[in-house]
PDB file of C-alpha atoms and ligand atoms in Angstrom:
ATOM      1  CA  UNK A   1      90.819  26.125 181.713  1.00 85.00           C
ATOM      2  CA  UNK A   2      93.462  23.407 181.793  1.00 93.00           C
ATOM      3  CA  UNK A   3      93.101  19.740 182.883  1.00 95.00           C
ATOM      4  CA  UNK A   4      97.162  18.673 182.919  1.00 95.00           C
ATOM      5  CA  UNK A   5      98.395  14.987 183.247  1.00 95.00           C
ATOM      6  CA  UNK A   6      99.550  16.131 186.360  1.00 96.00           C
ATOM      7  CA  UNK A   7      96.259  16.551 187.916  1.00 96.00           C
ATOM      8  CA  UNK A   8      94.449  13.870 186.436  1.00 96.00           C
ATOM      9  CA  UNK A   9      97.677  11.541 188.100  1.00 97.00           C
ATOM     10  CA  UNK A  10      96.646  13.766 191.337  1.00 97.00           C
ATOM     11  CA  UNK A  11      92.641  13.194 191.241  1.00 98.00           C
ATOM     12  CA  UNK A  12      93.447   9.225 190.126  1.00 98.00           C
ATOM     13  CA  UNK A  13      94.898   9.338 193.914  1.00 98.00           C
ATOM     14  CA  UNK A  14      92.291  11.063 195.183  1.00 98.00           C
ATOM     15  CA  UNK A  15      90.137   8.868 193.768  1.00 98.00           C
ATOM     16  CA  UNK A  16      91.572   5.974 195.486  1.00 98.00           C
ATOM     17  CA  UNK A  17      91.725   6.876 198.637  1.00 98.00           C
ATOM     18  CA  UNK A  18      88.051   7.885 198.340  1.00 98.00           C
ATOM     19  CA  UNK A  19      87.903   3.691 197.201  1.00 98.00           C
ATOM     20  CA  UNK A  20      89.444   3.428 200.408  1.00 98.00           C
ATOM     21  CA  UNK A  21      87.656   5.008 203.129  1.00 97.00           C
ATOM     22  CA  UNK A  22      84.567   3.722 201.543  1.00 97.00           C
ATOM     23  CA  UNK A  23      82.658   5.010 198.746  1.00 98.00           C
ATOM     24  CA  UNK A  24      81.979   1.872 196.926  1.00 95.00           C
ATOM     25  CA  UNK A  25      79.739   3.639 194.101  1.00 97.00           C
ATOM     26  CA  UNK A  26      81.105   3.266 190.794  1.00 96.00           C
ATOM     27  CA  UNK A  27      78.879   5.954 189.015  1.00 97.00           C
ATOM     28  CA  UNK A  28      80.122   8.693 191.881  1.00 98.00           C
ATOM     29  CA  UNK A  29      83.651   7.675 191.541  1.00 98.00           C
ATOM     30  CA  UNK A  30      83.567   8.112 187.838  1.00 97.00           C
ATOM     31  CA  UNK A  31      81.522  11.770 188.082  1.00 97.00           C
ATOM     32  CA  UNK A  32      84.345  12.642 190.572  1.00 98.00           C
ATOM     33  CA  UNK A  33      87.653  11.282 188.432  1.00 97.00           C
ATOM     34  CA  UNK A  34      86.148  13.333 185.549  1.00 97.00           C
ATOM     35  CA  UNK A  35      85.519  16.638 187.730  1.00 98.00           C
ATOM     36  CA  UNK A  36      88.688  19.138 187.901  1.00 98.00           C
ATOM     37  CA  UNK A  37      88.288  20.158 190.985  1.00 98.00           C
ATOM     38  CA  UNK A  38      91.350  22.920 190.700  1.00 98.00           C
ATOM     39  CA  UNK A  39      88.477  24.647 188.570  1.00 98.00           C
ATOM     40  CA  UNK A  40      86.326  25.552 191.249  1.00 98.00           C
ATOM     41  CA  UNK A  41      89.160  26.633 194.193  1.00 97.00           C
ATOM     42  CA  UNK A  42      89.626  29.938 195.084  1.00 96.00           C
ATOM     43  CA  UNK A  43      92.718  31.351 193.482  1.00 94.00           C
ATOM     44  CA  UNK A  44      96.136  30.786 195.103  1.00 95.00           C
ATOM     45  CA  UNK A  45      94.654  27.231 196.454  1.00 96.00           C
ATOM     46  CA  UNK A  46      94.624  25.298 193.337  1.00 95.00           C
ATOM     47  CA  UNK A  47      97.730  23.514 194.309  1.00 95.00           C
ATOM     48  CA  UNK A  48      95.235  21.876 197.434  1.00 97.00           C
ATOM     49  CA  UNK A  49      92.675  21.047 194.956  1.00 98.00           C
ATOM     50  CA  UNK A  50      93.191  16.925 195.285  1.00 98.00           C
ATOM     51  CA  UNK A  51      93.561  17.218 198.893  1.00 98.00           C
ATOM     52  CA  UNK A  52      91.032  15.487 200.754  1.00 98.00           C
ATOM     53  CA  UNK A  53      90.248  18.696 202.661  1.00 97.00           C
ATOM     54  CA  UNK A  54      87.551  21.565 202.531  1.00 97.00           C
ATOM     55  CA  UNK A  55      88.978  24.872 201.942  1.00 97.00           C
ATOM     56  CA  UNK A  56      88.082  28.511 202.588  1.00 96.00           C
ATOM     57  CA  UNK A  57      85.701  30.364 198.886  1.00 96.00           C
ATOM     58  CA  UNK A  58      84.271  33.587 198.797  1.00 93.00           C
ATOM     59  CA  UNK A  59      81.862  35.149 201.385  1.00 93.00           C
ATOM     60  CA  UNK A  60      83.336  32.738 204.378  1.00 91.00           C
ATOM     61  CA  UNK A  61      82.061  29.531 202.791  1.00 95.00           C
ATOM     62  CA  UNK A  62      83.821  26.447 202.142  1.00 96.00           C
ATOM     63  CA  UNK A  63      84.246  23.718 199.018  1.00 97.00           C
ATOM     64  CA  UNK A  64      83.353  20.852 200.605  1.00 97.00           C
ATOM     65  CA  UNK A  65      85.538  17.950 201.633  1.00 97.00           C
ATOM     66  CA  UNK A  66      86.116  15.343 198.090  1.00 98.00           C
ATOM     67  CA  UNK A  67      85.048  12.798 200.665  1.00 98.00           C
ATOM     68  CA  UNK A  68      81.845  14.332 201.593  1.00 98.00           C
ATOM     69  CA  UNK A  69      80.911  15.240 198.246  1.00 98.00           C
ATOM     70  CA  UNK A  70      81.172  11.557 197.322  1.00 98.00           C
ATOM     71  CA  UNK A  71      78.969  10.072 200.415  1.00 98.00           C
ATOM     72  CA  UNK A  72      76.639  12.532 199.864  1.00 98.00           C
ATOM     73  CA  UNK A  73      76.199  12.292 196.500  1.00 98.00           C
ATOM     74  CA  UNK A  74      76.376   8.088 196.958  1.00 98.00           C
ATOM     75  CA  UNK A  75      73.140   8.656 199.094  1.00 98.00           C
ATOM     76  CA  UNK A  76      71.231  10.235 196.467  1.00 98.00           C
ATOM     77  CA  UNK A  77      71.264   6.730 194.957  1.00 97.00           C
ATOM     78  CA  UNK A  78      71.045   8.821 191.247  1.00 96.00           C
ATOM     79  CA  UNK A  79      69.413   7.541 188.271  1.00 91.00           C
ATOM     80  CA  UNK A  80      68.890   8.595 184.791  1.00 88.00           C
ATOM     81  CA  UNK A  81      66.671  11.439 184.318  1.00 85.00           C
ATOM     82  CA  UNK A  82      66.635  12.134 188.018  1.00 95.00           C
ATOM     83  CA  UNK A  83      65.663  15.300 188.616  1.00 97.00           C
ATOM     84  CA  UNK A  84      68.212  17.088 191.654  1.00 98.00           C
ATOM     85  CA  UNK A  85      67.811  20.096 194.334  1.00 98.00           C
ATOM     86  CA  UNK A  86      70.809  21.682 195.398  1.00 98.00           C
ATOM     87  CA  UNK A  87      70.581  23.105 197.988  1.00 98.00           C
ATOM     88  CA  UNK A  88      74.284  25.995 198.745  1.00 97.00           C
ATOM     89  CA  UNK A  89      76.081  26.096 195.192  1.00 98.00           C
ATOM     90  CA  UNK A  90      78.941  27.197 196.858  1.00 97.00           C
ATOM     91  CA  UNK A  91      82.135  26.792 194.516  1.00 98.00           C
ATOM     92  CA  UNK A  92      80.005  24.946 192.186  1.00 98.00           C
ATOM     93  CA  UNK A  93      81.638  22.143 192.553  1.00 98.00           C
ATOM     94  CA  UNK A  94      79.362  19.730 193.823  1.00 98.00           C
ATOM     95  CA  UNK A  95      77.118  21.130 191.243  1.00 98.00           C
ATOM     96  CA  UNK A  96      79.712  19.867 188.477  1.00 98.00           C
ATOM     97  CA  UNK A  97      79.738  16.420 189.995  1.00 98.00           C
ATOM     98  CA  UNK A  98      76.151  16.327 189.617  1.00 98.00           C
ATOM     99  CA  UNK A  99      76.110  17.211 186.563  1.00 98.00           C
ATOM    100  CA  UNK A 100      78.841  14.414 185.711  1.00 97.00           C
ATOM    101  CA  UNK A 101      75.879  12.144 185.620  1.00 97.00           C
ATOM    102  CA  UNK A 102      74.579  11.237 182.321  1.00 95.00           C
ATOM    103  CA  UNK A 103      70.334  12.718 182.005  1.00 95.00           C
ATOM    104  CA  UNK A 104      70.469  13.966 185.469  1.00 97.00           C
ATOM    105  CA  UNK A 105      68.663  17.626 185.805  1.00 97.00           C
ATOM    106  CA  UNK A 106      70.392  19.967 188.446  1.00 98.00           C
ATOM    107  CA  UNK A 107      68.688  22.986 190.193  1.00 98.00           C
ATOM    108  CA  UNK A 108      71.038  24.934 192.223  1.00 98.00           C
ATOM    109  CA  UNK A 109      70.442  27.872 194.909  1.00 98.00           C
ATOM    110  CA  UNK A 110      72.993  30.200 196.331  1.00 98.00           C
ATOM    111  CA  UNK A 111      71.236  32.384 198.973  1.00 96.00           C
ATOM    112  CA  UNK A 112      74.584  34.971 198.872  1.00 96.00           C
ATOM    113  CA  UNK A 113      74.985  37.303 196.103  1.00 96.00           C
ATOM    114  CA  UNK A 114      78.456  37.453 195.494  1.00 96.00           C
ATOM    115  CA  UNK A 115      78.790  33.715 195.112  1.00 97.00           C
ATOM    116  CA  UNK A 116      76.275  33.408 193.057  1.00 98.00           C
ATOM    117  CA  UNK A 117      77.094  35.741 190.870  1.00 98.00           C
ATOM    118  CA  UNK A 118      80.784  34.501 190.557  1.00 98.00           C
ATOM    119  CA  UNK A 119      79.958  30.872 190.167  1.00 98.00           C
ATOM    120  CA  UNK A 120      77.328  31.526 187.565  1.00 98.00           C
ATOM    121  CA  UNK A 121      79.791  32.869 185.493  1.00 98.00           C
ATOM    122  CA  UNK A 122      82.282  30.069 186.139  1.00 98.00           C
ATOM    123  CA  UNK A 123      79.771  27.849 184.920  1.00 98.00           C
ATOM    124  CA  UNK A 124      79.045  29.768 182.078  1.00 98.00           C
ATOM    125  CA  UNK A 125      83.308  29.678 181.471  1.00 98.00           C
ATOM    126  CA  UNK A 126      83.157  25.739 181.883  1.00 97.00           C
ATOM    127  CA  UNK A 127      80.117  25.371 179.482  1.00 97.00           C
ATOM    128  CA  UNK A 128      78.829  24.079 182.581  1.00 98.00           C
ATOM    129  CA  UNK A 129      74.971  23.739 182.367  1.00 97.00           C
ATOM    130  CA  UNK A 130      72.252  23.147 185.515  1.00 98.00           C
ATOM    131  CA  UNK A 131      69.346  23.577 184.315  1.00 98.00           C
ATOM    132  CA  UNK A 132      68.951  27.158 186.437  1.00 98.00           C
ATOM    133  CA  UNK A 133      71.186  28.788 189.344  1.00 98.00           C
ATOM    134  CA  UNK A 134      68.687  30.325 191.298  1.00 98.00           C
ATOM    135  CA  UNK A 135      69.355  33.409 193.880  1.00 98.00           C
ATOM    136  CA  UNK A 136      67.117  32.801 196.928  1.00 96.00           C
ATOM    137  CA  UNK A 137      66.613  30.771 200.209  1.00 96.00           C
ATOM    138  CA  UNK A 138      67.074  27.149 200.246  1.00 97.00           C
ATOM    139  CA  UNK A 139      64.716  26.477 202.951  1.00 96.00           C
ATOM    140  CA  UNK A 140      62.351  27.242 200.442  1.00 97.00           C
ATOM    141  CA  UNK A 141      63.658  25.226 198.149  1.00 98.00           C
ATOM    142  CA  UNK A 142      62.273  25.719 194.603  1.00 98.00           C
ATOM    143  CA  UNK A 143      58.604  24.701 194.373  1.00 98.00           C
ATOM    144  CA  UNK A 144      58.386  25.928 190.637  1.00 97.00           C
ATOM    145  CA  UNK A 145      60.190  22.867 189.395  1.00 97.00           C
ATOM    146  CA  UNK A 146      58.831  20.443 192.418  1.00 98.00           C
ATOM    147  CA  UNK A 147      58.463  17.305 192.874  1.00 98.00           C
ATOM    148  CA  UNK A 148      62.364  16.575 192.731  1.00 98.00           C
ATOM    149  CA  UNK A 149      63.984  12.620 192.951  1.00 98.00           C
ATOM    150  CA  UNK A 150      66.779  14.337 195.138  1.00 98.00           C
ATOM    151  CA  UNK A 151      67.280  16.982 197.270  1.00 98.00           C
ATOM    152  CA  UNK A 152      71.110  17.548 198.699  1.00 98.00           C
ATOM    153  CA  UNK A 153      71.698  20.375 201.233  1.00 98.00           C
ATOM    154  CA  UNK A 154      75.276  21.174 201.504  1.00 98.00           C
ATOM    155  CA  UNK A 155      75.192  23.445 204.579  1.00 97.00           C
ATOM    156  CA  UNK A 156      74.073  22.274 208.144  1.00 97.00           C
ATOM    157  CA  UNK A 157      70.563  22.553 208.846  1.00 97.00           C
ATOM    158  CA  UNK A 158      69.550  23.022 212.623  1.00 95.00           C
ATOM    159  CA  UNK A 159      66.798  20.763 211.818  1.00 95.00           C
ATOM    160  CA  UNK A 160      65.145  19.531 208.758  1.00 97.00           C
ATOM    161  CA  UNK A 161      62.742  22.055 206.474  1.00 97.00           C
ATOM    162  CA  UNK A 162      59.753  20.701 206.009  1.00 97.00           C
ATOM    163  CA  UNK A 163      59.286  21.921 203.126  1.00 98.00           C
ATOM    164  CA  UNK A 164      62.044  20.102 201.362  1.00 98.00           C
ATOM    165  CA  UNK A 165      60.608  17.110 202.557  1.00 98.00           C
ATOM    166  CA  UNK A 166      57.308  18.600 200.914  1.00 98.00           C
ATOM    167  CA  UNK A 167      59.147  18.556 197.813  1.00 98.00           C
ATOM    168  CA  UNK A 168      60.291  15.143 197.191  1.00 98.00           C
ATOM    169  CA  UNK A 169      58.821  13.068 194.807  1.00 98.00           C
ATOM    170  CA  UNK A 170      57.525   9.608 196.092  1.00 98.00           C
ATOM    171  CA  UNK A 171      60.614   7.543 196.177  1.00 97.00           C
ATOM    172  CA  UNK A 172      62.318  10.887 196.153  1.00 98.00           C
ATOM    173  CA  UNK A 173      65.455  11.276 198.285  1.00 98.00           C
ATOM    174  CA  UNK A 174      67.238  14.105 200.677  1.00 98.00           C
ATOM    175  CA  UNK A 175      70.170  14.021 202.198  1.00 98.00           C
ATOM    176  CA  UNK A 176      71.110  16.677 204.941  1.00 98.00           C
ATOM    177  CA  UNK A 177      73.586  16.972 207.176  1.00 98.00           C
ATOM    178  CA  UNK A 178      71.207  18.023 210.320  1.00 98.00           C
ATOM    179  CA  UNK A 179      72.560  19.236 213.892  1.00 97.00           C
ATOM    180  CA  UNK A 180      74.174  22.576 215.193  1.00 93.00           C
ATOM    181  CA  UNK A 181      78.092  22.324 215.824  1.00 89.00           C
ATOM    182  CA  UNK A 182      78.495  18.678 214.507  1.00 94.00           C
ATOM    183  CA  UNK A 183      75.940  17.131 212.306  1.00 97.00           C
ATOM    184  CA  UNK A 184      74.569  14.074 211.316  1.00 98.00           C
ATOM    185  CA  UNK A 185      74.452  13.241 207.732  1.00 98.00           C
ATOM    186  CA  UNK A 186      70.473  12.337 207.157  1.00 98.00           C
ATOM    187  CA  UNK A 187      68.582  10.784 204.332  1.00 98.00           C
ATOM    188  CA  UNK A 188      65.027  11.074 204.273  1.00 98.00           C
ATOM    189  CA  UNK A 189      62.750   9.044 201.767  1.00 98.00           C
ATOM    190  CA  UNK A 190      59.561   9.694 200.813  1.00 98.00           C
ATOM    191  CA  UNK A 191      57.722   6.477 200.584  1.00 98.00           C
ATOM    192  CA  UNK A 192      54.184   7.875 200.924  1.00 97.00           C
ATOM    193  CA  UNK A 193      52.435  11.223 200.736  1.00 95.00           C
ATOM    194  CA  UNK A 194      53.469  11.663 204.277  1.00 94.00           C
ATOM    195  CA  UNK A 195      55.193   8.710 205.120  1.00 98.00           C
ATOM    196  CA  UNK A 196      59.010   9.090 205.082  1.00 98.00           C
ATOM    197  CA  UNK A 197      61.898   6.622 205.895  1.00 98.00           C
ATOM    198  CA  UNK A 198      64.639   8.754 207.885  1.00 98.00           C
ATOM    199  CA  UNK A 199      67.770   6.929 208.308  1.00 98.00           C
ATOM    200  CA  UNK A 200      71.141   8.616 209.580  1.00 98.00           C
ATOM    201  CA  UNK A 201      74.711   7.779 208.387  1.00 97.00           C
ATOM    202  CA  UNK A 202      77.701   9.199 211.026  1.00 94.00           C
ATOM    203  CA  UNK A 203      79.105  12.500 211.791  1.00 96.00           C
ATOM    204  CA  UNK A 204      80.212  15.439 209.873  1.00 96.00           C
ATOM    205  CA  UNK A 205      80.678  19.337 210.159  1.00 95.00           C
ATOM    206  CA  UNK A 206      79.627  21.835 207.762  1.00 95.00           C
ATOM    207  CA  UNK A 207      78.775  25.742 207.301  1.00 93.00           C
ATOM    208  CA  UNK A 208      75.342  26.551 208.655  1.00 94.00           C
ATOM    209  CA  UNK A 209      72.921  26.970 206.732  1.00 95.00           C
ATOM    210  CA  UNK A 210      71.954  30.510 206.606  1.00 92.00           C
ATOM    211  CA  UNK A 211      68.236  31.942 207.339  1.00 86.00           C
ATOM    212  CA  UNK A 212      66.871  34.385 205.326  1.00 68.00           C
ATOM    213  CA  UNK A 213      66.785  38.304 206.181  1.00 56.00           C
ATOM    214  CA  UNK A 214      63.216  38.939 205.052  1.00 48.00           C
TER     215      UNK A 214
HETATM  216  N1  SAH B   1      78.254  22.684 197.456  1.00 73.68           N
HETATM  217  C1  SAH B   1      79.208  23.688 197.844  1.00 73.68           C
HETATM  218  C2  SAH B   1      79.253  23.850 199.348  1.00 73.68           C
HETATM  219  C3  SAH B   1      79.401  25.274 199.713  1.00 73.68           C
HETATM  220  S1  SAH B   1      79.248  25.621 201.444  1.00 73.68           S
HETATM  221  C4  SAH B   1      80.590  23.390 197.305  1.00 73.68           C
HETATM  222  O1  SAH B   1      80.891  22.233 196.992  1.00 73.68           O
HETATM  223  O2  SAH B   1      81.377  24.328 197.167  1.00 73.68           O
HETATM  224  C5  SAH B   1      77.520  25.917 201.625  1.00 73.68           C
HETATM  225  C6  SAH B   1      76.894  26.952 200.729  1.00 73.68           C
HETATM  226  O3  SAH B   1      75.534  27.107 201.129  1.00 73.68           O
HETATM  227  C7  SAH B   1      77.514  28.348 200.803  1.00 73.68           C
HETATM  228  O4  SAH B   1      77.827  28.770 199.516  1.00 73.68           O
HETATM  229  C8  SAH B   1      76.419  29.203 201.413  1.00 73.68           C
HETATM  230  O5  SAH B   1      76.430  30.534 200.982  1.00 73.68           O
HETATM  231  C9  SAH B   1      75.165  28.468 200.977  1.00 73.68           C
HETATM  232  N2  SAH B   1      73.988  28.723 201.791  1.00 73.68           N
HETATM  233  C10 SAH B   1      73.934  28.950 203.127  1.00 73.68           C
HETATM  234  N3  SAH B   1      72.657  29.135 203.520  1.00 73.68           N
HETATM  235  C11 SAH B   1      71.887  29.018 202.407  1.00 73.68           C
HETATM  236  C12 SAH B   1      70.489  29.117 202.168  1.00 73.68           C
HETATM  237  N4  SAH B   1      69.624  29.374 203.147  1.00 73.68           N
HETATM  238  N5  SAH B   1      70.042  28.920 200.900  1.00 73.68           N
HETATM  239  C13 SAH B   1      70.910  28.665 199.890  1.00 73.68           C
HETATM  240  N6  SAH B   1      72.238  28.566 200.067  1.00 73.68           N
HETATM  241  C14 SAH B   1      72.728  28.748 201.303  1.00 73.68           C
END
């Protein structure tokens, strides 16, 4: 897929006004001026792809906000060989900005079928390559490859799952937007084996996270 001059001119300003409102990270600015995001909109949107807006993907989800993505992904606080829970693959895009960080391991899970399916192959298409897309329930989370460094949920949670907290390594972060029509964006840090440092950063409004059928 193509990457013009005209879109890396777009996601420089994108970019900036990211700078601007506040995300101060140098590390998630860079992951997010290398990401096309035009890649991972639905098709007839592309032309939006650098506005700082969420728009409507497959199954009545959304690709997050550029601004979102950012904060959250500045409160992961990621290092090198940080291992990362994602929690709603969505477009895949957040996924790809994740991935934009050098020895950083990302686990992804899509709890609907359809999306899943299509961004799998997208990644595949992209060379794109988390270390597994998994199809399941995110309140689960994925306690095969547990303890993670960071957890990020990417849908609203009506409270937080324990066992995502469970599955933090010590030091380990999660950040969840937590609440029913609005949400506060939440970090939780796991400074002990049940000791955790909760600390909440402002207002925001995702898609719910979904509870399992079974
Ligand atoms: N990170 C995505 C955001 C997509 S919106 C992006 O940047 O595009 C949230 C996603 O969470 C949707 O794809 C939705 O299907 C998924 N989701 C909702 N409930 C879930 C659950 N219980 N487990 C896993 N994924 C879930």
């Amino acid at each position: 897929m193509t990457d013009t001059t005209k879109h890396q001119g777009q996601r420089r300003q994108l970019i900036k006004l990211l700078e601007k409102k506040g995300i101060q990270d140098k590390g998630v600015l860079s992951a997010m001026g290398s990401v096309p995001r035009h890649w991972f909109m639905d098709a007839g949107l592309e032309g939006y792809a650098y506005q700082d807006r969420a728009y409507p993907i497959t199954a009545n989800q959304t690709i997050s906000q550029p601004y979102t993505v950012a904060f959250q992904t500045q409160l992961l606080e990621l290092q090198k060989v940080n291992r990362v829970l994602e929690i709603g693959t969505g477009s895949g895009y957040q996924t790809a900005v994740l991935l934009a960080f050098e020895g950083v391991k990302v686990y992804t899970i899509e709890r609907q079928q359809e999306l899943f399916k299509k961004t799998t192959l997208l990644f595949k298409k992209l060379k794109l390559r988390p270390k597994k897309v998994i199809f399941g329930d995110g309140y689960k989370g994925y306690p095969e490859k547990a303890p993670f460094d960071a957890i990020i949920v990417t849908a609203a949670a009506p409270e937080v799952p324990k066992t995502l907290l469970e599955q933090l390594a010590i030091g380990g972060r999660l950040v969840i937007p937590v609440g029913n029509k609005d949400q506060i964006m939440t970090r939780y840090t796991r400074i002990g084996d049940k000791e955790f440092d909760r600390r909440t950063f402002g207002n925001f409004r995702f898609v719910p996270l979904l509870k399992d059928k079974n």
